[in-house]
Coordinates of N, CA, C and O in Angstrom, one line a residue:
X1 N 0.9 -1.2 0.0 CA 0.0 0.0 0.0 C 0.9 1.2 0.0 O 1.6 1.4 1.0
X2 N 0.9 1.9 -0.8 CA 1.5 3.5 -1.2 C 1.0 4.5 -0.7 O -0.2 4.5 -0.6
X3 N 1.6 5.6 -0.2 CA 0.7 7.0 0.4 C 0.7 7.7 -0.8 O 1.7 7.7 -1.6
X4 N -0.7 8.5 -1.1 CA -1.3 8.9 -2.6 C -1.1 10.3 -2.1 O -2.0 10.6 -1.4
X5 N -0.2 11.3 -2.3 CA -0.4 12.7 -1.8 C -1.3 13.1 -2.9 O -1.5 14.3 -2.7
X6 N -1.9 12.8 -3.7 CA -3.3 14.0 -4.5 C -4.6 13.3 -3.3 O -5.6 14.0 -2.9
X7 N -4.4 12.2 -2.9 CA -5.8 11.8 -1.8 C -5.8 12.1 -0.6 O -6.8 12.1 0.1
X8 N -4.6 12.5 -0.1 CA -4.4 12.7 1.2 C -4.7 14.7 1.1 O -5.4 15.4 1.8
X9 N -3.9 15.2 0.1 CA -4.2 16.8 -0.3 C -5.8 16.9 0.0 O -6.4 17.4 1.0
X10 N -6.1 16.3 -0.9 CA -7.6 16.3 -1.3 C -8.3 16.4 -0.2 O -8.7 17.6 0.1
X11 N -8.4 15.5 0.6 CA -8.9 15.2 1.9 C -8.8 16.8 3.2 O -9.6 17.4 3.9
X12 N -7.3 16.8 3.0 CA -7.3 17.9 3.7 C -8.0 19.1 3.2 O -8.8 19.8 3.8
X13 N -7.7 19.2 2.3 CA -9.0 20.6 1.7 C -10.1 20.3 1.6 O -10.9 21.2 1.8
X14 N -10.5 19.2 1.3 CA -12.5 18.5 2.0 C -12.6 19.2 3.0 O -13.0 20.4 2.9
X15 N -12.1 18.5 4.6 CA -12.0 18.6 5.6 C -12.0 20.6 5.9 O -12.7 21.1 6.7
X16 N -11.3 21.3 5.3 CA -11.0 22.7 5.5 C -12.4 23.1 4.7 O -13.1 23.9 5.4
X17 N -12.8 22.9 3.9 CA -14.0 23.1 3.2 C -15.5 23.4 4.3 O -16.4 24.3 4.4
X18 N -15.2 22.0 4.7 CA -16.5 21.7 5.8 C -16.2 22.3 7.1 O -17.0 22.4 8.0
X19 N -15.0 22.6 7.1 CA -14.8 23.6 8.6 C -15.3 24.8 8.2 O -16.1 25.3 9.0
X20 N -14.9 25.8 6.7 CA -15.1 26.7 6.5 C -16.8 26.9 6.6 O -17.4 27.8 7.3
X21 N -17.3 26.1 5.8 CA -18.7 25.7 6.1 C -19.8 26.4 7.3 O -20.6 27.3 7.4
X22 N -18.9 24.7 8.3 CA -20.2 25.3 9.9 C -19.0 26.5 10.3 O -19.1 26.6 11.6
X23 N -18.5 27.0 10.1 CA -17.7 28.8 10.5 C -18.3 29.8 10.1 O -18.3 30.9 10.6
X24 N -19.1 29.3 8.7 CA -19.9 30.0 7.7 C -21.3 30.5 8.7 O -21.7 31.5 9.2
X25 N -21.7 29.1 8.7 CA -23.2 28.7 9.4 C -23.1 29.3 10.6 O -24.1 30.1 10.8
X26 N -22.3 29.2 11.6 CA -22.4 29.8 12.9 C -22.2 31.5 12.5 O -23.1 32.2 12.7
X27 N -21.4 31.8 12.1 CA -21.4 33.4 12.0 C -22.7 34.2 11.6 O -23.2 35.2 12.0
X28 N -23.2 33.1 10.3 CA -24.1 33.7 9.7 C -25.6 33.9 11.0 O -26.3 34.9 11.2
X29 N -25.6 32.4 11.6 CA -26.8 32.7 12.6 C -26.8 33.8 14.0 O -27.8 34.3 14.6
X30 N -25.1 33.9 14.1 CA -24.9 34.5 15.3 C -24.9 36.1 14.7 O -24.6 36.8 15.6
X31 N -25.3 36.7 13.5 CA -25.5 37.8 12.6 C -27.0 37.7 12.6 O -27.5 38.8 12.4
X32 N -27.8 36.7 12.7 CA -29.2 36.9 12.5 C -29.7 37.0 14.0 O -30.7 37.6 14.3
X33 N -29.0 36.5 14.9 CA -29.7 36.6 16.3 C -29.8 37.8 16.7 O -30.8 38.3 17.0
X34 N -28.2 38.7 16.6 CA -27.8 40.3 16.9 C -28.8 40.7 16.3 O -29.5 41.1 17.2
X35 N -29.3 40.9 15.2 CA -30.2 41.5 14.4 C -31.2 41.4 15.1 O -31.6 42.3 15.8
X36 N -31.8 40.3 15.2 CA -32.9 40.5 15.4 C -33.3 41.0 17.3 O -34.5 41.1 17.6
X37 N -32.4 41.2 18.1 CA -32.1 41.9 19.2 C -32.1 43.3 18.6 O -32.9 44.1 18.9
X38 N -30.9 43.5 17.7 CA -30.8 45.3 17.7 C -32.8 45.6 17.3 O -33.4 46.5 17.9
X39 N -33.4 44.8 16.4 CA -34.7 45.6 15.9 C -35.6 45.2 17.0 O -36.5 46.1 17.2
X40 N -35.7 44.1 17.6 CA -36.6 44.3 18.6 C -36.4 45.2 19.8 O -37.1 44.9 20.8
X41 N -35.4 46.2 19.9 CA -34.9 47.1 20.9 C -35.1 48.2 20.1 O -35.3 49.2 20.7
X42 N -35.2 48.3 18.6 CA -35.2 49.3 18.3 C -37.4 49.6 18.1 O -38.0 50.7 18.0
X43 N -37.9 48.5 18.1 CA -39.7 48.5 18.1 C -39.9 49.1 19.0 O -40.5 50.2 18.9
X44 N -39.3 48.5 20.7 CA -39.5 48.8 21.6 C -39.5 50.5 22.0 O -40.3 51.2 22.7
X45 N -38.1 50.9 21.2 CA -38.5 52.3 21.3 C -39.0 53.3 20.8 O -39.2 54.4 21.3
X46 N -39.4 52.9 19.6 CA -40.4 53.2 18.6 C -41.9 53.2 19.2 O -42.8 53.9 18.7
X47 N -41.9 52.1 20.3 CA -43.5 52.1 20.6 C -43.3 52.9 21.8 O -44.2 53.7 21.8
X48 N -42.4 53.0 22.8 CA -42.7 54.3 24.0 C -42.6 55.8 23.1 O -43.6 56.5 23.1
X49 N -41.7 56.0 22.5 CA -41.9 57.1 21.7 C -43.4 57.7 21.6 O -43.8 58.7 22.0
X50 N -44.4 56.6 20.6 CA -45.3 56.7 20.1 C -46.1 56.6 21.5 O -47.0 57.4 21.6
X51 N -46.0 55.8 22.5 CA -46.8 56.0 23.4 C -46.9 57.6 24.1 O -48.0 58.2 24.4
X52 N -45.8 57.9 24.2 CA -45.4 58.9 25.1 C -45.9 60.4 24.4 O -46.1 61.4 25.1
X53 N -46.2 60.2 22.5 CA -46.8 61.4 21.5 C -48.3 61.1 21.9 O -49.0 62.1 22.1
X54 N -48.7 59.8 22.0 CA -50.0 59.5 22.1 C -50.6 60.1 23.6 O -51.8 60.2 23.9
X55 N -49.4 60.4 24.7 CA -50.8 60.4 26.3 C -50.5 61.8 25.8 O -51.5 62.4 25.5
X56 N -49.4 62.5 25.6 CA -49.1 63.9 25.2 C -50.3 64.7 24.1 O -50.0 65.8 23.8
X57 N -51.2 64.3 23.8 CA -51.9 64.4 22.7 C -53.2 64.4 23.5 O -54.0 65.2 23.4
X58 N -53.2 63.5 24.1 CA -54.4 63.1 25.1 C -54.7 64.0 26.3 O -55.8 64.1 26.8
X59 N -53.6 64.6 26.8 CA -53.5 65.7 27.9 C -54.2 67.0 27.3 O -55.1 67.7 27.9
X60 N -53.7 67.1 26.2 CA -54.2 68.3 25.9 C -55.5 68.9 25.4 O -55.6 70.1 25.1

């Protein structure tokens, strides 16, 4: 049995491939979670805002 350096190469850059991959996948989800934190902090203030135009309107 012979060592095949084009299968053993090969393999190693598969292997780097599929790491690149879930590195891909985690960043991409850990980019959708932040997001969806920054906009639901950003509704949140958007609705006291509007609350706060709305009793101000109501006083008057």
């Amino acid at each position: 049995m012979t060592f095949n350096w084009g299968i053993a190469i090969y393999q190693i850059v598969f292997l780097g491939l599929i790491a690149l991959f879930f590195i891909g996948l985690y960043r991409f989800v850990n980019r959708m979670v932040q997001h969806t934190r920054n906009t639901k902090a950003t509704l949140q203030r958007l609705e006291e805002k509007v609350d706060r135009l709305l009793n101000h309107n109501e006083r008057l």
